[in-house]
mmCIF file of C-alpha atoms in Angstrom:
data_model
loop_
_atom_site.group_PDB
_atom_site.id
_atom_site.type_symbol
_atom_site.label_atom_id
_atom_site.label_comp_id
_atom_site.label_asym_id
_atom_site.label_seq_id
_atom_site.Cartn_x
_atom_site.Cartn_y
_atom_site.Cartn_z
ATOM 1 C CA TYR A 818 91.612 103.636 151.974
ATOM 2 C CA ALA A 819 88.904 105.020 154.294
ATOM 3 C CA ASN A 820 90.369 108.495 153.803
ATOM 4 C CA MET A 821 90.803 108.147 150.045
ATOM 5 C CA ALA A 822 87.379 106.671 149.265
ATOM 6 C CA PRO A 823 85.339 109.913 149.744
ATOM 7 C CA VAL A 824 87.768 111.831 147.541
ATOM 8 C CA ALA A 825 87.631 109.081 144.921
ATOM 9 C CA ALA A 826 83.818 109.088 144.929
ATOM 10 C CA ILE A 827 83.754 112.884 144.527
ATOM 11 C CA VAL A 828 86.189 112.692 141.607
ATOM 12 C CA LEU A 829 83.982 110.133 139.859
ATOM 13 C CA LEU A 830 80.837 112.174 140.468
ATOM 14 C CA VAL A 831 82.548 115.302 139.115
ATOM 15 C CA ALA A 832 83.625 113.359 136.025
ATOM 16 C CA THR A 833 80.056 112.119 135.567
ATOM 17 C CA ALA A 834 78.688 115.658 135.925
ATOM 18 C CA ALA A 835 81.132 116.813 133.252
ATOM 19 C CA ILE A 836 79.568 114.347 130.795
ATOM 20 C CA VAL A 837 75.937 115.237 131.552
ATOM 21 C CA PRO A 838 75.751 117.831 128.707
ATOM 22 C CA TYR A 839 76.640 114.990 126.299
ATOM 23 C CA ARG A 840 74.334 112.357 127.777
ATOM 24 C CA ARG A 841 72.372 112.075 124.519
ATOM 25 C CA GLU A 842 75.484 110.957 122.673
ATOM 26 C CA PRO A 843 76.000 107.150 122.652
ATOM 27 C CA ALA A 844 79.619 107.550 123.750
ATOM 28 C CA GLY A 845 78.539 109.920 126.534
ATOM 29 C CA LYS A 846 75.957 107.430 127.826
ATOM 30 C CA ALA A 847 78.483 104.600 127.915
ATOM 31 C CA LEU A 848 81.097 106.702 129.709
ATOM 32 C CA MET A 849 78.522 107.910 132.253
ATOM 33 C CA ALA A 850 77.553 104.297 132.963
ATOM 34 C CA TYR A 851 81.218 103.397 133.437
ATOM 35 C CA LEU A 852 81.860 106.254 135.879
ATOM 36 C CA LEU A 853 78.661 105.649 137.865
ATOM 37 C CA LEU A 854 79.476 101.948 138.195
ATOM 38 C CA ALA A 855 82.993 102.853 139.325
ATOM 39 C CA CYS A 856 81.528 105.269 141.878
ATOM 40 C CA GLY A 857 79.228 102.523 143.156
ATOM 41 C CA LEU A 858 82.245 100.248 143.458
ATOM 42 C CA VAL A 859 84.155 102.825 145.517
ATOM 43 C CA VAL A 860 81.189 103.416 147.853
ATOM 44 C CA SER A 861 80.373 99.714 148.373
ATOM 45 C CA ASN A 862 84.056 99.012 148.966
ATOM 46 C CA ALA A 863 84.170 101.736 151.611
ATOM 47 C CA MET A 864 81.006 100.393 153.280
ATOM 48 C CA GLU A 865 82.608 96.957 153.504
ATOM 49 C CA LEU A 866 85.493 98.634 155.295
ATOM 50 C CA VAL A 867 83.518 100.553 157.937
ATOM 51 C CA LEU A 868 80.762 98.040 158.706
ATOM 52 C CA PRO A 869 81.404 95.272 161.249
ATOM 53 C CA PRO A 870 81.930 91.775 159.834
ATOM 54 C CA GLY A 871 78.652 90.086 159.059
ATOM 55 C CA GLU A 872 75.817 89.917 156.559
ATOM 56 C CA SER A 873 75.603 93.692 156.028
ATOM 57 C CA ALA A 874 79.260 93.994 155.105
ATOM 58 C CA GLU A 875 79.012 90.881 152.936
ATOM 59 C CA LEU A 876 76.085 92.451 151.038
ATOM 60 C CA PHE A 877 78.304 95.348 149.989
ATOM 61 C CA VAL A 878 80.963 92.850 148.919
ATOM 62 C CA LYS A 879 78.387 91.248 146.625
ATOM 63 C CA LEU A 880 77.494 94.656 145.221
ATOM 64 C CA GLN A 881 81.154 95.066 144.318
ATOM 65 C CA TYR A 882 80.935 91.907 142.211
ATOM 66 C CA VAL A 883 77.959 93.433 140.379
ATOM 67 C CA ALA A 884 80.022 96.536 139.593
ATOM 68 C CA PHE A 885 82.997 94.419 138.506
ATOM 69 C CA ALA A 886 80.665 92.472 136.163
ATOM 70 C CA TYR A 887 79.231 95.523 134.368
ATOM 71 C CA ILE A 888 82.196 97.936 134.364
ATOM 72 C CA PRO A 889 84.075 96.075 131.560
ATOM 73 C CA VAL A 890 80.890 96.021 129.462
ATOM 74 C CA ALA A 891 80.390 99.771 129.874
ATOM 75 C CA TRP A 892 84.063 100.389 129.109
ATOM 76 C CA LEU A 893 83.986 98.278 125.950
ATOM 77 C CA SER A 894 80.752 99.987 124.860
ATOM 78 C CA PHE A 895 82.408 103.366 125.230
ATOM 79 C CA CYS A 896 85.553 102.286 123.370
ATOM 80 C CA LEU A 897 83.516 100.904 120.457
ATOM 81 C CA ARG A 898 81.748 104.228 120.139
ATOM 82 C CA TYR A 899 84.865 106.303 120.733
ATOM 83 C CA SER A 900 86.717 104.481 117.957
ATOM 84 C CA GLY A 901 83.723 104.701 115.604
ATOM 85 C CA TRP A 902 82.893 101.007 115.257
ATOM 86 C CA ILE A 903 79.404 101.597 116.659
ATOM 87 C CA THR A 904 77.773 104.876 115.724
ATOM 88 C CA TYR A 905 74.307 104.482 117.235
ATOM 89 C CA THR A 906 72.529 102.474 119.942
ATOM 90 C CA ARG A 907 71.285 99.069 118.834
ATOM 91 C CA LYS A 908 68.616 97.415 120.957
ATOM 92 C CA GLY A 909 70.038 93.944 120.362
ATOM 93 C CA LEU A 910 73.507 94.913 121.557
ATOM 94 C CA LEU A 911 72.008 96.767 124.522
ATOM 95 C CA ALA A 912 70.091 93.636 125.529
ATOM 96 C CA VAL A 913 73.276 91.554 125.271
ATOM 97 C CA ALA A 914 75.188 94.120 127.357
ATOM 98 C CA ILE A 915 72.570 93.953 130.105
ATOM 99 C CA ALA A 916 71.935 90.209 130.027
ATOM 100 C CA GLY A 917 75.560 89.111 129.496
ATOM 101 C CA PRO A 918 76.838 89.761 133.054
ATOM 102 C CA ALA A 919 73.513 88.628 134.605
ATOM 103 C CA PRO A 920 74.804 85.063 135.332
ATOM 104 C CA ILE A 921 77.686 86.604 137.318
ATOM 105 C CA VAL A 922 75.212 88.649 139.364
ATOM 106 C CA LEU A 923 73.074 85.547 139.951
ATOM 107 C CA ALA A 924 76.112 83.495 140.971
ATOM 108 C CA THR A 925 77.178 86.272 143.352
ATOM 109 C CA PHE A 926 73.929 86.367 145.308
ATOM 110 C CA THR A 927 73.613 82.562 145.380
ATOM 111 C CA ASN A 928 77.259 81.874 146.203
ATOM 112 C CA ASP A 929 76.320 80.352 149.584
ATOM 113 C CA LEU A 930 74.699 77.469 147.679
ATOM 114 C CA HIS A 931 77.553 76.569 145.315
ATOM 115 C CA GLY A 932 80.718 78.434 146.366
ATOM 116 C CA LEU A 933 81.818 79.132 142.804
ATOM 117 C CA LEU A 934 83.081 82.647 143.456
ATOM 118 C CA TRP A 935 84.399 82.234 147.005
ATOM 119 C CA GLN A 936 84.466 79.138 149.188
ATOM 120 C CA ARG A 937 85.421 80.565 152.554
ATOM 121 C CA VAL A 938 85.563 84.058 154.054
ATOM 122 C CA ASP A 939 88.087 85.487 156.510
ATOM 123 C CA TRP A 940 87.797 88.952 158.023
ATOM 124 C CA ILE A 941 90.826 91.057 158.846
ATOM 125 C CA GLU A 942 90.051 93.655 161.521
ATOM 126 C CA ALA A 943 92.177 96.620 162.616
ATOM 127 C CA GLY A 944 91.353 99.970 164.195
ATOM 128 C CA GLY A 945 87.603 99.470 163.987
ATOM 129 C CA LEU A 946 87.784 98.666 160.254
ATOM 130 C CA SER A 947 87.418 95.273 158.588
ATOM 131 C CA VAL A 948 88.377 93.753 155.250
ATOM 132 C CA MET A 949 86.948 90.565 153.796
ATOM 133 C CA ARG A 950 89.603 88.184 152.481
ATOM 134 C CA PRO A 951 87.788 85.381 150.610
ATOM 135 C CA GLU A 952 89.231 82.089 149.465
ATOM 136 C CA ASP A 953 88.583 82.322 145.739
ATOM 137 C CA GLY A 954 86.512 79.640 144.054
ATOM 138 C CA PRO A 955 86.993 78.362 140.492
ATOM 139 C CA GLY A 956 84.415 80.761 139.070
ATOM 140 C CA CYS A 957 86.275 83.794 140.394
ATOM 141 C CA TRP A 958 89.131 83.349 137.954
ATOM 142 C CA VAL A 959 86.719 82.811 135.055
ATOM 143 C CA VAL A 960 84.945 86.051 135.901
ATOM 144 C CA ALA A 961 88.249 87.897 136.264
ATOM 145 C CA ALA A 962 89.543 86.541 132.949
ATOM 146 C CA SER A 963 86.382 87.483 131.046
ATOM 147 C CA SER A 964 86.225 90.952 132.636
ATOM 148 C CA TRP A 965 89.816 91.844 131.874
ATOM 149 C CA THR A 966 89.522 90.379 128.374
ATOM 150 C CA LEU A 967 86.715 92.842 127.615
ATOM 151 C CA SER A 968 88.667 95.668 129.228
ATOM 152 C CA GLY A 969 91.788 94.739 127.285
ATOM 153 C CA PHE A 970 89.895 94.632 124.005
ATOM 154 C CA GLY A 971 88.518 98.103 124.708
ATOM 155 C CA ALA A 972 92.004 99.366 125.511
ATOM 156 C CA ALA A 973 93.253 97.835 122.251
ATOM 157 C CA LEU A 974 90.637 99.835 120.311
ATOM 158 C CA VAL A 975 91.815 103.018 122.020
ATOM 159 C CA CYS A 976 95.420 102.087 121.290
ATOM 160 C CA ARG A 977 94.513 101.545 117.637
ATOM 161 C CA SER A 978 93.021 105.045 117.519
ATOM 162 C CA TYR A 979 96.249 106.342 119.016
ATOM 163 C CA VAL A 980 98.422 104.586 116.436
ATOM 164 C CA SER A 981 96.329 105.169 113.314
ATOM 165 C CA GLY A 982 94.538 108.413 114.198
ATOM 166 C CA GLU A 983 95.375 112.013 113.529
ATOM 167 C CA ARG A 984 97.716 113.931 115.847
ATOM 168 C CA LEU A 985 94.742 115.554 117.585
ATOM 169 C CA TYR A 986 93.657 112.106 118.787
ATOM 170 C CA TYR A 987 97.065 111.292 120.278
ATOM 171 C CA ARG A 988 96.540 113.454 123.354
ATOM 172 C CA GLN A 989 93.015 112.118 123.798
ATOM 173 C CA SER A 990 94.154 108.519 123.512
ATOM 174 C CA ARG A 991 97.029 108.976 125.964
ATOM 175 C CA TRP A 992 94.598 109.935 128.722
ATOM 176 C CA MET A 993 92.229 107.170 127.637
ATOM 177 C CA LEU A 994 94.986 104.567 127.798
ATOM 178 C CA ALA A 995 96.075 105.838 131.197
ATOM 179 C CA GLY A 996 92.489 105.553 132.409
ATOM 180 C CA ALA A 997 92.307 101.990 131.112
ATOM 181 C CA ILE A 998 95.649 100.855 132.563
ATOM 182 C CA LEU A 999 95.359 102.268 136.092
ATOM 183 C CA PRO A 1000 92.516 100.010 137.362
ATOM 184 C CA GLY A 1001 94.249 96.965 135.912
ATOM 185 C CA ALA A 1002 97.546 97.872 137.546
ATOM 186 C CA PHE A 1003 95.907 98.285 140.970
ATOM 187 C CA ASN A 1004 94.040 95.005 140.518
ATOM 188 C CA LEU A 1005 97.215 93.095 139.622
ATOM 189 C CA VAL A 1006 98.869 94.388 142.788
ATOM 190 C CA HIS A 1007 95.998 92.976 144.834
ATOM 191 C CA VAL A 1008 95.485 89.673 142.988
ATOM 192 C CA PHE A 1009 99.150 88.660 143.012
ATOM 193 C CA ARG A 1010 99.763 90.051 146.540
ATOM 194 C CA LEU A 1011 102.536 92.324 145.299
ATOM 195 C CA ALA A 1012 102.052 94.561 148.355
ATOM 196 C CA PRO A 1013 101.579 92.241 151.364
ATOM 197 C CA ALA A 1014 101.323 95.230 153.697
ATOM 198 C CA LEU A 1015 98.115 96.287 151.922
ATOM 199 C CA PRO A 1016 95.459 93.598 152.405
ATOM 200 C CA LYS A 1017 92.814 95.947 151.067
ATOM 201 C CA ASP A 1018 91.973 95.947 147.338
ATOM 202 C CA PHE A 1019 92.734 99.421 145.977
ATOM 203 C CA THR A 1020 91.284 98.699 142.521
ATOM 204 C CA PRO A 1021 88.373 101.141 143.124
ATOM 205 C CA ILE A 1022 90.957 103.897 143.647
ATOM 206 C CA GLY A 1023 92.355 102.967 140.243
ATOM 207 C CA PHE A 1024 88.909 103.507 138.745
ATOM 208 C CA ALA A 1025 88.738 106.907 140.458
ATOM 209 C CA LEU A 1026 92.070 107.843 138.900
ATOM 210 C CA SER A 1027 90.726 106.683 135.535
ATOM 211 C CA GLY A 1028 87.815 109.093 136.032
ATOM 212 C CA LEU A 1029 90.353 111.852 136.659
ATOM 213 C CA CYS A 1030 92.064 110.946 133.375
ATOM 214 C CA PHE A 1031 88.747 111.179 131.559
ATOM 215 C CA ILE A 1032 88.138 114.646 133.039
ATOM 216 C CA PHE A 1033 91.462 115.789 131.587
ATOM 217 C CA ALA A 1034 90.582 114.219 128.237
ATOM 218 C CA ILE A 1035 87.150 115.873 128.202
ATOM 219 C CA TYR A 1036 88.182 119.404 129.124
ATOM 220 C CA PHE A 1037 91.699 119.704 127.738
ATOM 221 C CA HIS A 1038 91.453 117.582 124.615
ATOM 222 C CA LYS A 1039 87.749 117.749 123.663
ATOM 223 C CA LEU A 1040 87.093 114.053 124.231
ATOM 224 C CA LEU A 1041 83.359 114.174 123.501
ATOM 225 C CA TRP A 1042 83.584 117.042 121.002
ATOM 226 C CA ILE A 1043 85.914 115.268 118.585
ATOM 227 C CA MET A 1044 86.233 111.497 118.404
ATOM 228 C CA PRO A 1045 88.137 109.398 115.853
ATOM 229 C CA VAL A 1046 85.992 107.586 113.308
ATOM 230 C CA ALA A 1047 86.950 104.250 111.774
ATOM 231 C CA ARG A 1048 87.443 104.752 108.031
ATOM 232 C CA SER A 1049 85.630 101.518 107.130
ATOM 233 C CA VAL A 1050 82.630 102.549 109.227
ATOM 234 C CA LEU A 1051 82.533 105.927 107.495
ATOM 235 C CA LEU A 1052 82.530 104.294 104.048
ATOM 236 C CA GLN A 1053 79.715 101.959 105.063
ATOM 237 C CA ARG A 1054 77.504 104.880 106.078
ATOM 238 C CA LEU A 1055 77.904 106.877 102.843
ATOM 239 C CA ASP A 1056 74.725 107.350 100.819
ATOM 240 C CA LEU A 1057 76.317 106.017 97.646
ATOM 241 C CA VAL A 1058 77.734 102.756 96.347
ATOM 242 C CA ILE A 1059 81.468 102.105 96.435
ATOM 243 C CA VAL A 1060 82.794 98.968 94.732
ATOM 244 C CA VAL A 1061 86.465 98.145 94.168
ATOM 245 C CA LEU A 1062 87.546 95.547 91.580
ATOM 246 C CA ASP A 1063 90.943 93.962 91.104
ATOM 247 C CA ILE A 1064 92.789 93.342 87.845
ATOM 248 C CA HIS A 1065 90.705 90.160 87.277
ATOM 249 C CA VAL A 1066 87.425 92.113 87.675
ATOM 250 C CA ALA A 1067 86.744 90.406 91.000
ATOM 251 C CA ILE A 1068 85.174 92.350 93.861
ATOM 252 C CA VAL A 1069 87.653 93.205 96.621
ATOM 253 C CA TYR A 1070 85.474 95.700 98.517
ATOM 254 C CA HIS A 1071 81.919 97.061 98.599
ATOM 255 C CA ASN A 1072 79.866 98.984 101.124
ATOM 256 C CA GLU A 1073 76.330 98.345 102.396
ATOM 257 C CA MET A 1074 74.621 100.529 99.765
ATOM 258 C CA ALA A 1075 75.839 98.136 97.052
ATOM 259 C CA TYR A 1076 72.938 95.812 97.863
ATOM 260 C CA ASP A 1077 70.340 98.567 97.653
ATOM 261 C CA LEU A 1078 71.350 99.912 94.227
ATOM 262 C CA LEU A 1079 73.254 97.048 92.574
ATOM 263 C CA GLU A 1080 71.862 93.993 94.439
ATOM 264 C CA ILE A 1081 75.323 92.907 95.585
ATOM 265 C CA PRO A 1082 74.901 90.725 98.705
ATOM 266 C CA SER A 1083 76.858 91.470 101.871
ATOM 267 C CA ILE A 1084 79.209 88.502 101.271
ATOM 268 C CA SER A 1085 80.431 89.061 97.728
ATOM 269 C CA VAL A 1086 84.143 89.755 98.069
ATOM 270 C CA GLY A 1087 86.118 87.584 95.655
ATOM 271 C CA LYS A 1088 83.245 87.041 93.228
ATOM 272 C CA ASP A 1089 83.324 88.030 89.555
ATOM 273 C CA ALA A 1090 81.666 91.372 88.902
ATOM 274 C CA ALA A 1091 79.940 89.907 85.828
ATOM 275 C CA THR A 1092 77.780 87.670 88.054
ATOM 276 C CA PHE A 1093 75.825 90.734 89.210
ATOM 277 C CA PRO A 1094 73.677 92.068 86.327
ATOM 278 C CA ARG A 1095 73.351 95.647 87.575
ATOM 279 C CA LEU A 1096 77.078 95.989 88.214
ATOM 280 C CA LYS A 1097 77.778 94.444 84.817
ATOM 281 C CA SER A 1098 75.480 96.980 83.129
ATOM 282 C CA VAL A 1099 77.419 99.809 84.789
ATOM 283 C CA LEU A 1100 80.720 98.407 83.523
ATOM 284 C CA LEU A 1101 79.316 97.952 80.004
ATOM 285 C CA ALA A 1102 77.926 101.488 79.956
ATOM 286 C CA ALA A 1103 81.257 102.859 81.168
ATOM 287 C CA ARG A 1104 83.150 100.958 78.468
ATOM 288 C CA ASP A 1105 80.764 101.915 75.654
ATOM 289 C CA GLY A 1106 80.618 105.540 76.724
ATOM 290 C CA SER A 1107 84.370 106.033 76.915
ATOM 291 C CA GLY A 1108 85.261 104.698 73.501
ATOM 292 C CA GLY A 1109 88.486 103.214 74.817
ATOM 293 C CA ASP A 1110 90.591 102.705 77.896
ATOM 294 C CA ALA A 1111 89.953 106.073 79.540
ATOM 295 C CA PRO A 1112 91.186 106.239 83.150
ATOM 296 C CA SER A 1113 87.914 107.830 84.322
ATOM 297 C CA ARG A 1114 84.439 107.280 82.861
ATOM 298 C CA THR A 1115 81.113 108.746 83.975
ATOM 299 C CA GLY A 1116 77.502 108.566 82.872
ATOM 300 C CA THR A 1117 73.939 107.724 83.847
ATOM 301 C CA ILE A 1118 71.846 104.621 83.146
ATOM 302 C CA GLU A 1119 68.535 103.018 84.122
ATOM 303 C CA SER A 1120 69.044 100.276 86.699
ATOM 304 C CA GLY A 1121 66.305 98.424 88.553
ATOM 305 C CA GLY A 1122 63.720 101.079 87.801
ATOM 306 C CA ARG A 1123 66.014 103.855 89.031
ATOM 307 C CA ARG A 1124 68.181 106.425 87.354
ATOM 308 C CA VAL A 1125 71.740 106.116 88.636
ATOM 309 C CA SER A 1126 74.912 108.002 87.868
ATOM 310 C CA PHE A 1127 78.240 106.200 87.849
ATOM 311 C CA SER A 1128 81.922 106.989 87.893
ATOM 312 C CA VAL A 1129 84.463 104.302 86.998
ATOM 313 C CA GLN A 1130 88.071 105.156 87.803
ATOM 314 C CA GLU A 1131 91.077 102.963 87.138
ATOM 315 C CA ASN A 1132 94.149 103.111 89.315
ATOM 316 C CA GLU A 1133 97.135 103.105 86.972
ATOM 317 C CA SER A 1134 99.562 101.843 89.634
ATOM 318 C CA ASN A 1135 100.836 98.274 89.809
ATOM 319 C CA THR A 1136 97.729 97.111 91.680
ATOM 320 C CA ARG A 1137 95.434 98.021 88.738
ATOM 321 C CA MET A 1138 92.374 98.467 90.954
ATOM 322 C CA THR A 1139 89.116 99.858 89.552
ATOM 323 C CA THR A 1140 86.892 101.995 91.771
ATOM 324 C CA ILE A 1141 83.200 102.261 90.919
ATOM 325 C CA ILE A 1142 81.003 104.903 92.546
ATOM 326 C CA VAL A 1143 77.252 104.744 91.903
ATOM 327 C CA ARG A 1144 74.635 107.209 93.148
ATOM 328 C CA ASP A 1145 70.844 107.204 92.892
ATOM 329 C CA VAL A 1146 69.807 110.308 90.920
ATOM 330 C CA THR A 1147 66.205 109.283 90.257
ATOM 331 C CA GLU A 1148 64.735 112.121 92.283
ATOM 332 C CA GLU A 1149 67.183 114.658 90.872
ATOM 333 C CA THR A 1150 66.351 113.577 87.328
ATOM 334 C CA ARG A 1151 62.616 113.778 88.015
ATOM 335 C CA LEU A 1152 62.948 117.282 89.446
ATOM 336 C CA ARG A 1153 65.094 118.412 86.515
ATOM 337 C CA GLU A 1154 62.565 117.037 84.012
ATOM 338 C CA GLU A 1155 59.743 118.701 85.938
ATOM 339 C CA MET A 1156 61.610 122.013 85.840
ATOM 340 C CA GLU A 1157 62.134 121.649 82.077
ATOM 341 C CA ARG A 1158 58.441 120.892 81.597
ATOM 342 C CA ILE A 1159 57.389 123.954 83.619
ATOM 343 C CA LYS A 1160 59.902 126.099 81.770
ATOM 344 C CA GLY A 1161 58.568 124.888 78.414
ATOM 345 C CA GLU A 1162 54.998 125.561 79.502
ATOM 346 C CA PHE A 1163 55.834 129.146 80.433
ATOM 347 C CA ILE A 1164 57.553 129.663 77.080
ATOM 348 C CA ASN A 1165 54.497 128.346 75.257
ATOM 349 C CA ARG A 1166 52.210 130.633 77.286
ATOM 350 C CA GLU A 1167 54.427 133.612 76.482
ATOM 351 C CA LYS A 1168 54.254 132.791 72.762
ATOM 352 C CA LEU A 1169 50.494 132.412 72.941
ATOM 353 C CA ALA A 1170 50.141 135.774 74.760
ATOM 354 C CA THR A 1171 52.288 137.439 72.099
#
């Protein structure tokens, strides 16, 4: 491990440097945090190895717990952005990400008072190197379970992108999944003592290999150039209203803009469309304007002091769904009317000059 640690740290630093040009991107920030935390884990793990047993070496062991607490959070943050579920930084979520692992950090540095994380410490020495072998306390397994739950959820998001994404994302996601699995595999070997001849925890080396996977994903498969976007997230961010009704005229889907233009609250799925006056006026205008059961009806109406255009399209399959698309055209209408007014004024001036 003493020979591998410098190489592992260099690999992680190189991977971090590769992301620096994309540090302004939310996904780039999260991945940089992950790699820097992994690098800190490798270095503190190596310092534990070379320092003599005592308080100094134990300090670096505690720093490893800090890295283990925040690495899953950084990984999950990256996966949420990579898969498109979070498209920009939210201060509330950032505060939760920072404060969430704080109790683990506090318990780590006060472990001598309560012994929740480790109850007794043994040092294994050989060839001038030493390894701390703690007797795990009850809190250690809670921390491990929560950390790997977050990591597993992040890996599941990447796996979902692999299964449901375009073919371009397959190669990206393969390297991402490999980077997610390697640290867990190394950690399982250590936790369940699957290699008794290796008392040292090689999980940091697994994180270094994950950094190597990310380098391949970045340079060979454009990881931070092209990222999959969740379709539902994309629909929510559109600057128009999308409402889908079933055969009973009940709402089965709507995006966030539906509240702004049609005053449809965020929890309205399953409710009758007629209970929302603005949506009802759109349906009435579409029916009156079509003169029958036309599969697609368009028009413009006044709604809530705005001029909106609508398109009502019926799916003629067995599901009989109706899709309603509404867009605010108030400004466009005002500009068009202003252009007509100016045009008419010029015509009148020309007549007067004649």
